[in-house]
Each structure stands twice: as structure tokens, then as C-alpha cells.
Short mmCIF file of C-alpha atoms and ligand atoms in Angstrom, two decimals:
data_model
loop_
_atom_site.label_atom_id
_atom_site.label_comp_id
_atom_site.label_asym_id
_atom_site.label_seq_id
_atom_site.Cartn_x
_atom_site.Cartn_y
_atom_site.Cartn_z
CA UNK A 1 27.30 72.63 161.91
CA UNK A 2 28.12 72.91 158.25
CA UNK A 3 31.09 71.03 156.91
CA UNK A 4 34.03 73.19 155.91
CA UNK A 5 36.21 72.79 152.84
CA UNK A 6 39.59 71.19 153.79
CA UNK A 7 42.35 73.67 154.61
CA UNK A 8 44.50 74.63 151.65
CA UNK A 9 41.94 73.58 149.03
CA UNK A 10 39.51 75.67 147.03
CA UNK A 11 36.36 75.37 144.98
CA UNK A 12 36.71 76.79 141.51
CA UNK A 13 33.32 78.19 140.70
CA UNK A 14 31.65 79.04 137.40
CA UNK A 15 32.92 82.45 136.33
CA UNK A 16 36.41 81.51 137.55
CA UNK A 17 36.61 78.03 136.05
CA UNK A 18 36.52 79.46 132.51
CA UNK A 19 39.89 81.09 133.20
CA UNK A 20 41.29 77.69 134.14
CA UNK A 21 39.90 76.14 130.98
CA UNK A 22 41.32 78.95 128.89
CA UNK A 23 44.87 78.83 130.25
CA UNK A 24 44.93 75.04 130.12
CA UNK A 25 43.79 75.16 126.52
CA UNK A 26 46.50 77.66 125.56
CA UNK A 27 49.14 75.55 127.29
CA UNK A 28 47.92 72.34 125.64
CA UNK A 29 47.80 73.89 122.18
CA UNK A 30 51.35 75.14 122.49
CA UNK A 31 52.49 71.73 123.75
CA UNK A 32 51.03 70.11 120.66
CA UNK A 33 52.84 72.67 118.47
CA UNK A 34 56.02 71.55 120.14
CA UNK A 35 54.99 67.91 119.65
CA UNK A 36 54.43 67.10 123.32
CA UNK A 37 51.53 64.67 123.80
CA UNK A 38 49.27 64.43 126.81
CA UNK A 39 49.63 61.65 129.37
CA UNK A 40 47.24 60.99 132.25
CA UNK A 41 48.44 59.00 135.22
CA UNK A 42 46.70 58.01 138.48
CA UNK A 43 46.27 60.50 141.28
CA UNK A 44 47.68 58.02 143.79
CA UNK A 45 50.76 55.86 143.43
CA UNK A 46 52.85 53.51 145.56
CA UNK A 47 54.48 55.73 148.21
CA UNK A 48 57.82 54.23 147.28
CA UNK A 49 57.66 55.84 143.85
CA UNK A 50 58.05 59.24 145.46
CA UNK A 51 60.49 58.29 148.22
CA UNK A 52 62.71 56.93 145.48
CA UNK A 53 61.83 59.24 142.62
CA UNK A 54 61.56 62.57 144.43
CA UNK A 55 64.16 61.66 147.02
CA UNK A 56 63.87 61.05 150.74
CA UNK A 57 65.86 64.14 151.70
CA UNK A 58 63.30 66.47 150.14
CA UNK A 59 60.67 68.44 152.03
CA UNK A 60 58.06 66.85 149.80
CA UNK A 61 58.82 63.35 150.99
CA UNK A 62 59.79 64.21 154.56
CA UNK A 63 56.98 66.55 155.45
CA UNK A 64 54.44 67.08 152.71
CA UNK A 65 53.16 63.76 151.41
CA UNK A 66 49.62 62.59 151.93
CA UNK A 67 50.21 58.91 152.62
CA UNK A 68 47.69 56.28 153.50
CA UNK A 69 47.32 52.57 153.70
CA UNK A 70 44.61 51.08 151.53
CA UNK A 71 42.36 48.24 152.64
CA UNK A 72 44.84 45.76 151.23
CA UNK A 73 47.63 47.13 153.42
CA UNK A 74 49.53 48.88 150.61
CA UNK A 75 51.25 52.16 151.32
CA UNK A 76 49.97 54.71 148.81
CA UNK A 77 50.48 58.44 148.41
CA UNK A 78 48.46 61.15 146.72
CA UNK A 79 50.88 62.37 144.09
CA UNK A 80 52.83 65.45 145.23
CA UNK A 81 54.24 66.09 141.74
CA UNK A 82 54.06 64.68 138.24
CA UNK A 83 57.54 63.69 137.08
CA UNK A 84 57.89 60.46 139.08
CA UNK A 85 54.55 59.16 137.77
CA UNK A 86 55.40 60.02 134.17
CA UNK A 87 58.73 58.24 134.50
CA UNK A 88 57.05 55.21 136.13
CA UNK A 89 54.67 55.07 133.17
CA UNK A 90 57.51 55.58 130.68
CA UNK A 91 59.29 52.58 132.19
CA UNK A 92 56.20 50.41 132.74
CA UNK A 93 54.89 50.97 129.23
CA UNK A 94 58.36 50.59 127.69
CA UNK A 95 58.00 53.90 125.93
CA UNK A 96 61.78 53.90 125.50
CA UNK A 97 61.25 51.20 122.87
CA UNK A 98 59.09 53.43 120.67
CA UNK A 99 60.87 54.57 117.49
CA UNK A 100 59.94 58.22 118.05
CA UNK A 101 62.47 59.55 120.53
CA UNK A 102 62.79 61.60 122.60
CA UNK A 103 59.46 60.81 124.25
CA UNK A 104 57.78 64.16 124.77
CA UNK A 105 54.86 64.27 127.19
CA UNK A 106 52.78 66.79 129.07
CA UNK A 107 50.30 66.45 131.92
CA UNK A 108 47.87 68.58 133.83
CA UNK A 109 46.17 67.66 137.07
CA UNK A 110 45.86 68.03 140.82
CA UNK A 111 48.86 67.49 143.10
CA UNK A 112 48.76 67.22 146.89
CA UNK A 113 51.21 68.51 149.47
CA UNK A 114 50.70 69.00 153.17
CA UNK A 115 52.01 72.57 153.28
CA UNK A 116 51.24 75.61 155.35
CA UNK A 117 48.54 77.24 153.24
CA UNK A 118 49.15 80.83 152.14
CA UNK A 119 48.83 82.88 148.97
CA UNK A 120 50.20 80.76 146.12
CA UNK A 121 50.58 77.70 148.32
CA UNK A 122 47.78 75.19 148.53
CA UNK A 123 47.41 71.62 149.71
CA UNK A 124 45.72 70.69 146.48
CA UNK A 125 46.92 72.55 143.41
CA UNK A 126 46.96 71.91 139.69
CA UNK A 127 50.28 71.44 138.01
CA UNK A 128 50.84 71.64 134.30
CA UNK A 129 54.13 70.04 133.32
CA UNK A 130 56.13 68.60 130.48
CA UNK A 131 58.82 65.93 130.31
CA UNK A 132 61.18 65.09 127.45
CA UNK A 133 62.80 61.70 127.92
CA UNK A 134 65.55 60.15 125.87
CA UNK A 135 67.73 62.98 124.64
CA UNK A 136 70.76 64.66 126.09
CA UNK A 137 70.93 67.33 123.43
CA UNK A 138 71.21 70.83 125.00
CA UNK A 139 68.70 71.88 122.32
CA UNK A 140 66.03 69.91 124.20
CA UNK A 141 66.84 71.85 127.38
CA UNK A 142 66.40 75.08 125.45
CA UNK A 143 63.20 73.79 123.85
CA UNK A 144 61.67 72.88 127.21
CA UNK A 145 62.57 76.27 128.69
CA UNK A 146 61.28 78.15 125.67
CA UNK A 147 58.02 76.18 125.80
CA UNK A 148 57.43 77.26 129.40
CA UNK A 149 58.23 80.87 128.53
CA UNK A 150 56.10 80.56 125.39
CA UNK A 151 53.02 79.56 127.39
CA UNK A 152 53.40 82.54 129.72
CA UNK A 153 54.01 84.97 126.89
CA UNK A 154 51.12 83.65 124.84
CA UNK A 155 48.84 84.32 127.81
CA UNK A 156 50.05 87.90 127.95
CA UNK A 157 52.52 87.93 130.84
CA UNK A 158 55.41 90.31 130.33
CA UNK A 159 56.97 90.81 133.76
CA UNK A 160 58.87 87.57 133.76
CA UNK A 161 62.33 86.65 134.85
CA UNK A 162 63.96 83.45 133.67
CA UNK A 163 66.83 82.26 135.84
CA UNK A 164 69.01 79.34 134.85
CA UNK A 165 71.85 77.43 136.42
CA UNK A 166 73.78 74.26 135.86
CA UNK A 167 74.26 71.64 138.54
CA UNK A 168 76.69 69.79 136.29
CA UNK A 169 77.08 66.05 135.85
CA UNK A 170 77.71 63.56 138.65
CA UNK A 171 81.46 64.31 138.73
CA UNK A 172 80.93 68.07 139.01
CA UNK A 173 78.22 67.64 141.60
CA UNK A 174 80.42 65.41 143.76
CA UNK A 175 83.30 67.87 143.72
CA UNK A 176 80.92 70.67 144.61
CA UNK A 177 79.33 68.54 147.30
CA UNK A 178 82.67 68.06 149.05
CA UNK A 179 83.32 71.80 148.89
CA UNK A 180 79.89 72.53 150.37
CA UNK A 181 80.40 70.10 153.25
CA UNK A 182 83.76 71.70 154.04
CA UNK A 183 82.19 75.14 153.86
CA UNK A 184 79.23 74.51 156.16
CA UNK A 185 80.56 71.84 158.53
CA UNK A 186 82.52 74.06 160.96
CA UNK A 187 79.42 76.19 161.68
CA UNK A 188 76.59 73.76 160.95
CA UNK A 189 75.27 74.11 164.52
CA UNK A 190 74.18 77.66 163.60
CA UNK A 191 71.77 76.17 161.05
CA UNK A 192 68.30 74.65 161.42
CA UNK A 193 67.80 70.96 162.15
CA UNK A 194 66.86 70.26 158.56
CA UNK A 195 70.11 71.76 157.29
CA UNK A 196 72.09 69.75 159.83
CA UNK A 197 70.53 66.60 158.42
CA UNK A 198 71.13 67.78 154.87
CA UNK A 199 74.87 68.35 155.44
CA UNK A 200 75.91 64.77 154.80
CA UNK A 201 72.90 63.56 152.84
CA UNK A 202 72.49 66.35 150.33
CA UNK A 203 74.38 69.56 151.19
CA UNK A 204 73.20 71.24 147.98
CA UNK A 205 69.77 71.48 149.52
CA UNK A 206 71.11 73.70 152.30
CA UNK A 207 71.27 76.43 149.65
CA UNK A 208 67.53 76.02 149.11
CA UNK A 209 66.65 76.39 152.82
CA UNK A 210 63.94 78.92 153.49
CA UNK A 211 64.81 79.36 157.18
CA UNK A 212 68.54 79.96 156.90
CA UNK A 213 68.62 81.85 153.63
CA UNK A 214 70.12 84.97 155.26
CA UNK A 215 72.97 83.23 157.09
CA UNK A 216 76.30 84.75 156.02
CA UNK A 217 77.68 81.38 154.94
CA UNK A 218 74.97 81.20 152.29
CA UNK A 219 76.30 84.05 150.20
CA UNK A 220 79.91 82.85 150.49
CA UNK A 221 79.11 79.21 149.69
CA UNK A 222 81.16 77.68 146.87
CA UNK A 223 79.48 78.20 143.52
CA UNK A 224 78.64 75.15 141.44
CA UNK A 225 79.81 77.02 138.38
CA UNK A 226 83.39 76.85 139.70
CA UNK A 227 83.11 73.08 139.95
CA UNK A 228 81.72 72.27 136.52
CA UNK A 229 84.03 70.02 134.54
CA UNK A 230 84.67 70.84 130.89
CA UNK A 231 81.86 68.69 129.56
CA UNK A 232 79.31 70.19 131.92
CA UNK A 233 80.55 73.68 131.14
CA UNK A 234 80.21 73.11 127.41
CA UNK A 235 76.75 71.66 127.90
CA UNK A 236 75.62 74.72 129.85
CA UNK A 237 77.14 77.09 127.29
CA UNK A 238 75.29 75.32 124.50
CA UNK A 239 71.97 75.64 126.33
CA UNK A 240 72.60 79.37 126.73
CA UNK A 241 73.57 79.73 123.10
CA UNK A 242 70.33 78.08 121.97
CA UNK A 243 68.26 80.26 124.29
CA UNK A 244 69.95 83.39 122.95
CA UNK A 245 69.36 82.15 119.41
CA UNK A 246 65.65 81.91 120.21
CA UNK A 247 65.67 85.38 121.79
CA UNK A 248 64.71 83.94 125.17
CA UNK A 249 66.18 86.28 127.76
CA UNK A 250 67.66 84.79 130.91
CA UNK A 251 70.06 85.41 133.77
CA UNK A 252 72.43 82.87 135.27
CA UNK A 253 72.08 82.43 139.01
CA UNK A 254 74.64 80.02 140.49
CA UNK A 255 72.64 79.78 143.73
CA UNK A 256 69.58 78.34 142.03
CA UNK A 257 69.03 74.79 143.20
CA UNK A 258 65.81 72.94 142.73
CA UNK A 259 63.98 71.10 145.47
CA UNK A 260 64.28 67.62 144.07
CA UNK A 261 67.25 65.35 144.60
CA UNK A 262 67.62 64.01 141.11
CA UNK A 263 68.44 67.14 139.16
CA UNK A 264 71.67 67.57 137.18
CA UNK A 265 72.89 69.91 134.46
CA UNK A 266 70.25 72.50 133.62
CA UNK A 267 68.03 73.90 136.38
CA UNK A 268 65.69 76.82 135.83
CA UNK A 269 62.96 78.88 137.36
CA UNK A 270 60.61 81.47 135.94
CA UNK A 271 59.55 84.20 138.32
CA UNK A 272 57.08 87.02 138.17
CA UNK A 273 58.34 90.54 138.74
CA UNK A 274 54.82 91.93 138.84
CA UNK A 275 54.04 94.17 141.75
CA UNK A 276 51.43 92.63 144.00
CA UNK A 277 52.18 89.07 142.92
CA UNK A 278 53.20 88.32 146.48
CA UNK A 279 56.04 86.94 148.52
CA UNK A 280 56.30 83.76 146.51
CA UNK A 281 57.67 84.82 143.17
CA UNK A 282 58.36 81.50 141.48
CA UNK A 283 55.90 80.57 138.78
CA UNK A 284 57.59 77.58 137.27
CA UNK A 285 60.48 75.26 138.04
CA UNK A 286 62.26 72.68 136.01
CA UNK A 287 65.46 70.95 135.18
CA UNK A 288 67.31 67.95 133.91
CA UNK A 289 67.19 64.62 135.72
CA UNK A 290 69.43 62.17 133.91
CA UNK A 291 69.51 59.53 136.66
CA UNK A 292 65.82 59.30 137.41
CA UNK A 293 64.65 56.74 134.88
CA UNK A 294 67.26 54.26 136.09
CA UNK A 295 66.34 54.93 139.69
CA UNK A 296 62.76 53.97 138.86
CA UNK A 297 63.87 50.74 137.25
CA UNK A 298 64.21 51.65 133.59
CA UNK A 299 67.16 51.76 131.23
CA UNK A 300 69.60 54.66 131.50
CA UNK A 301 67.65 57.53 129.91
CA UNK A 302 68.21 61.26 130.17
CA UNK A 303 65.28 63.53 130.87
CA UNK A 304 64.26 67.12 131.41
CA UNK A 305 61.00 68.81 132.33
CA UNK A 306 59.22 71.59 134.12
CA UNK A 307 56.06 72.13 136.12
CA UNK A 308 54.04 75.14 137.08
CA UNK A 309 50.81 75.55 138.95
CA UNK A 310 47.75 77.08 137.36
CA UNK A 311 47.03 78.82 140.69
CA UNK A 312 50.25 80.84 140.55
CA UNK A 313 49.84 81.46 136.83
CA UNK A 314 46.38 82.94 137.37
CA UNK A 315 47.66 85.15 140.22
CA UNK A 316 50.43 86.43 137.98
CA UNK A 317 47.91 87.23 135.24
CA UNK A 318 45.83 89.08 137.81
CA UNK A 319 48.84 90.94 139.20
CA UNK A 320 49.71 92.11 135.68
CA UNK A 321 46.09 93.02 134.98
CA UNK A 322 45.83 90.70 131.97
CA UNK A 323 42.24 90.22 130.80
CA UNK A 324 41.72 86.79 129.32
CA UNK A 325 39.47 86.73 126.23
CA UNK A 326 36.72 84.68 127.78
CA UNK A 327 33.25 84.74 126.25
CA UNK A 328 30.68 83.78 128.82
CA UNK A 329 27.56 85.22 127.23
CA UNK A 330 24.81 83.18 125.67
CA UNK A 331 24.39 83.56 121.92
CA UNK A 332 20.62 83.40 121.72
CA UNK A 333 17.98 83.79 124.41
CA UNK A 334 14.36 82.94 123.69
CA UNK A 335 11.64 85.11 125.17
CA UNK A 336 8.15 83.64 124.88
CA UNK A 337 4.68 84.97 125.47
CA UNK A 338 1.64 82.70 125.76
CA UNK A 339 1.26 78.98 126.45
CA UNK A 340 1.73 77.68 122.91
CA UNK A 341 4.74 79.88 122.32
CA UNK A 342 6.22 78.76 125.64
CA UNK A 343 5.92 75.11 124.61
CA UNK A 344 7.28 75.84 121.17
CA UNK A 345 10.30 77.57 122.76
CA UNK A 346 11.39 74.24 124.28
CA UNK A 347 11.71 72.69 120.85
CA UNK A 348 13.24 75.79 119.31
CA UNK A 349 15.85 75.95 122.06
CA UNK A 350 16.72 72.34 121.37
CA UNK A 351 17.17 73.09 117.65
CA UNK A 352 19.37 76.10 118.33
CA UNK A 353 21.60 74.06 120.60
CA UNK A 354 21.75 71.17 118.15
CA UNK A 355 23.01 73.68 115.58
CA UNK A 356 25.90 74.60 117.88
CA UNK A 357 24.44 77.87 119.17
CA UNK A 358 24.68 78.42 122.92
CA UNK A 359 21.16 79.26 123.96
CA UNK A 360 18.89 79.64 126.94
CA UNK A 361 15.29 80.35 127.85
CA UNK A 362 13.31 81.18 130.96
CA UNK A 363 12.29 78.33 133.27
CA UNK A 364 10.75 80.35 136.08
CA UNK A 365 7.58 81.56 134.40
CA UNK A 366 8.82 85.13 134.27
CA UNK A 367 6.83 87.87 132.57
CA UNK A 368 8.22 89.23 129.30
CA UNK A 369 10.04 92.03 131.11
CA UNK A 370 11.63 89.56 133.51
CA UNK A 371 12.68 87.37 130.59
CA UNK A 372 14.40 90.32 128.91
CA UNK A 373 16.19 91.10 132.16
CA UNK A 374 17.35 87.50 132.32
CA UNK A 375 18.58 87.79 128.71
CA UNK A 376 20.64 90.79 129.80
CA UNK A 377 22.10 88.92 132.74
CA UNK A 378 23.08 86.13 130.37
CA UNK A 379 24.71 88.77 128.14
CA UNK A 380 22.69 87.43 125.23
CA UNK A 381 23.88 88.49 121.77
CA UNK A 382 20.46 87.85 120.22
CA UNK A 383 17.03 87.59 121.73
CA UNK A 384 14.33 85.72 119.81
CA UNK A 385 10.84 86.81 120.88
CA UNK A 386 7.86 84.64 120.10
CA UNK A 387 4.18 85.00 121.07
CA UNK A 388 1.18 82.85 120.21
CA UNK A 389 0.31 85.17 117.29
CA UNK A 390 3.75 84.98 115.75
CA UNK A 391 3.66 81.22 116.17
CA UNK A 392 0.45 81.02 114.17
CA UNK A 393 1.97 83.19 111.46
CA UNK A 394 5.11 81.08 111.46
CA UNK A 395 7.46 83.94 112.29
CA UNK A 396 9.60 85.20 115.13
CA UNK A 397 11.14 88.51 116.14
CA UNK A 398 14.91 88.57 116.38
CA UNK A 399 16.67 91.34 118.25
CA UNK A 400 20.37 92.12 118.01
CA UNK A 401 21.19 93.20 121.56
CA UNK A 402 24.34 95.11 120.59
CA UNK A 403 22.64 97.38 118.03
CA UNK A 404 19.03 97.16 119.23
CA UNK A 405 17.97 96.32 115.66
CA UNK A 406 14.99 94.04 115.24
CA UNK A 407 13.77 91.99 112.34
CA UNK A 408 11.08 89.48 111.61
CA UNK A 409 12.34 86.09 110.57
CA UNK A 410 10.39 83.12 109.33
CA UNK A 411 10.36 80.48 112.08
CA UNK A 412 11.95 77.71 110.08
CA UNK A 413 14.80 80.00 109.13
CA UNK A 414 15.61 81.22 112.61
CA UNK A 415 18.36 78.72 113.35
CA UNK A 416 20.15 79.33 110.04
CA UNK A 417 19.69 83.06 110.38
CA UNK A 418 21.22 83.23 113.86
CA UNK A 419 23.97 80.88 112.79
CA UNK A 420 25.02 83.04 109.85
CA UNK A 421 24.82 86.22 111.98
CA UNK A 422 27.22 84.58 114.42
CA UNK A 423 29.49 83.60 111.55
CA UNK A 424 29.12 79.92 112.39
P1 ATP B 501 58.30 76.25 146.38
O1 ATP B 501 59.74 76.56 146.60
O2 ATP B 501 57.47 77.45 146.05
O3 ATP B 501 57.70 75.40 147.47
P2 ATP B 501 58.78 73.88 144.93
O4 ATP B 501 60.24 73.84 144.73
O5 ATP B 501 58.17 73.05 146.01
O6 ATP B 501 58.26 75.38 145.08
P3 ATP B 501 58.18 72.38 142.58
O7 ATP B 501 58.02 71.12 143.34
O8 ATP B 501 59.34 72.53 141.73
O9 ATP B 501 58.04 73.61 143.57
O10 ATP B 501 56.86 72.63 141.74
C1 ATP B 501 56.87 73.43 140.56
C2 ATP B 501 55.83 74.48 140.60
O11 ATP B 501 54.62 74.01 141.16
C3 ATP B 501 56.16 75.69 141.45
O12 ATP B 501 56.99 76.57 140.77
C4 ATP B 501 54.77 76.28 141.66
O13 ATP B 501 54.30 76.95 140.48
C5 ATP B 501 53.93 75.05 141.81
N1 ATP B 501 53.70 74.72 143.22
C6 ATP B 501 54.47 73.97 144.04
N2 ATP B 501 53.90 73.84 145.24
C7 ATP B 501 52.71 74.50 145.18
C8 ATP B 501 51.64 74.71 146.10
N3 ATP B 501 51.66 74.19 147.32
N4 ATP B 501 50.59 75.46 145.70
C9 ATP B 501 50.53 75.99 144.45
N5 ATP B 501 51.50 75.81 143.56
C10 ATP B 501 52.58 75.09 143.89
MG1 MG B 502 57.56 73.44 147.98
#
């Protein structure tokens, strides 16, 4: 029996992989414009990093982590998200001591969660994320949000909805927490087991429950916005003012809470409104996590970031019918006729490639007609045709496949000729 691909994972094949490369490139380029630099961290970490850093009341830690013991008896986990690792590295490498602050980083790579696979939900998925550590200026919150929106817009998405909320500082959160406990406690037995556990540990997460979202107590739950103290209110207003100043449209949704335990102040999500995008509408989630660095053993350092998966981004692009400008065709295909010409084509192909021209030739001993067909399949821009006679006369026939025009070129000028035609 053949071996199946693991559930919730996918192969990204040639033809599709170019889309991934393209969107990752656009995202990276914009990050560099914003002065975020790439960081690469290991794919597995000590399990404790996530139990501490993501929080042990979260679904991720309770139900979704791929944990294993290595041969040395250490408990490790495949990373379920990127922030905890970035913060671990920030602390371990003492990045807080670098004169350039805030520390602005981005990452891109596979994450692993044991979830129920469905459209937009995989067990291995690629997250692209950014983190800005070391500043508590509301302008950084606005910058991070506008960067996420900027990536989506640059790629051509238009049916986007940005939703923001504030979870306030510790004082505001505690006051709200008490109010939530009082609100849910009398009828908590009508809620799922998870929510019952959340009541004392982290009642805010009840609002994020996918099972009980339609319970009447959900819509009447106390709003965090009524519990923000003056400082938190001013902070949130400043973030909104900066976003408006940058013409980034948003709506405030006081019920928006993010999955992770360590969020405070700004929380945001970007959703797709596109028809056909599917039941899961969230493309990107992010927020501020001022206590996290300390929790992971570093000095008190504020932070904010976001993450989105490339899988959901590509589905949104598809749902909106955005065509990515991906060139897959070969620039020059060599057709040869005769033994000497066939041998010469090997060397010529090498020279074309060395000059930066993407090129191909036949390797299956096809007849001339078959070679031309192959050139078509490769969407060749130019086809260079050489036979033994031409070889002796030191020339080659060059055909422009778009116009059908042909010309004879001296052999030693072919590479330069093709190069200048391609504007290289
Ligand atoms: P959801 O509520 O959809 O489970 P989440 O709160 O678990 O999302 P985060 O942990 O904040 O999501 O991750 C941020 C982003 O990563 C999501 O907005 C989504 O784009 C992506 N993402 C999360 N889980 C998956 C998954 N299993 N498959 C594909 N993408 C995912
Ligand atoms: Mg999830």
C-alpha cells in the first residue's frame, strides 16, 4: 500500500509554489521598507516555552501542540506559532541591549497545530509574522497594523475588513475580568467544559469560544471598552488617530479577543469579505503583549506583532480572483537538428544560463517538431534553432515566439542578442 501524506498537510507543487515565493517576496520587501529584519528560529523548542509563552489556558497548548520527548529525555514541541520563539531569541541574544530600538523582526516558516483539518485550517501551515519589541508608542501599534494591511493591499486584495479592539492594561483587564466572572458564573453550567475551566483561569477567553458563541450571555457580556482606565483609553485613541492619519480604515469591535493569554492593549484581526472565501474569515491576527518578554525571562519590554498564514492569504487572493504576476515561461529554448548540433546545444545552453537567461533544451531525442512542441509547453519567448549546416557556417536561427519573426544570428553573438532582446 502506498504511504499517504499526513492529515492536514499538503505538498506544494511546481506551478503552485511560485505563488508562495511571490507572496513571500512581496511581504519581505515591504517588511524591509518598514525596517523589519528577518529572523529564523528553530522549528522545535522546549515545550515549556509555549506553555509559558502562549499560555496554558489556550487551545494551542491544551489541545494542539505536537509534543515529543527526544532521545535525551527532553520535552520538545514543534512550534505552534512564532512569537514565543522570537521573544526567546530576543532574550537569549540580549537584543534588548542593541542601540537600535525598538527591535523590529519578521519571520516566515512552518507552524504545527493538531487541529481538525478543514479549508483554511491545516496541521502544518506557514505563518508570516512580525514583532516589534521595545516600544510602547501607539505609533508602533499603528505601524504594525498598517504593515499587515499594506502587504495585503500590495498583493491586490481589496475586500478586507480590519477590526481593532483594546484589552487595556493589567488594571483594566483585572476590572473587566471580575465583571466577566460575575456575568457568566450564575449560568456557567450552560457552557461547554472548556468555558467552565476558563471561568476562573481566563474568563476573557470565554468570549472567544467557538462552541458557545451564540449563547445569549455572550452578546450581553460586559464590554472591555467600559473598563478601560484613562491611560488605556488614551492609548487606544492614539492608535486610532494614527491609523486614520494613514488612511487605514478600521472598525472597533469590543468583542474581539485574541487566542493567546498574554495580549494587552491593542488587539486586531484582518478578515476577508470576499464571497467564497469560506467559513473561516480571519486572515491575520495580532496584538500587543507587554508582559511576554518578562514571562520568558527577559527584562520588562513591551511588544506587539501579528501573524498570518500564507495558506489563507492565497485562498483570499483566489476568492477575489487576483492574478499574481508570475512568469513561469522559459526565455530561450534550443531546438537542434543533427548530432553535432545536438552536442553543441549542450554548451550553448550552458552559456545562455551563465548569462542569466532561463533556458532549456530537449533531452528525450525528440524530432524537430516534437522539440518545437516542447518549446511551446515551456512557453518559450525565443527559440534558437541550430542544425549541423548552421553550425558549420557559425550561425543560428532565432525565432521570436510572440511575433513569429525569425532572424539569422552569428553563433557567438547569440547570447548577447537574446540578452538585449530580453532587456537584460
Ligand atoms: P483561528 O481562530 O482561526 O484558529 P487563531 O486565533 O488560532 O486562529 P493565531 O494563532 O492568532 O490564530 O494565528 C494567526 C493566523 O495564523 C491566523 O489568522 C491564520 O491566518 C493563521 N492560522 C492559524 N491557525 C492556522 C491553521 N491551522 N491553518 C492555517 N492557518 C492558520
Ligand atoms: Mg486556532
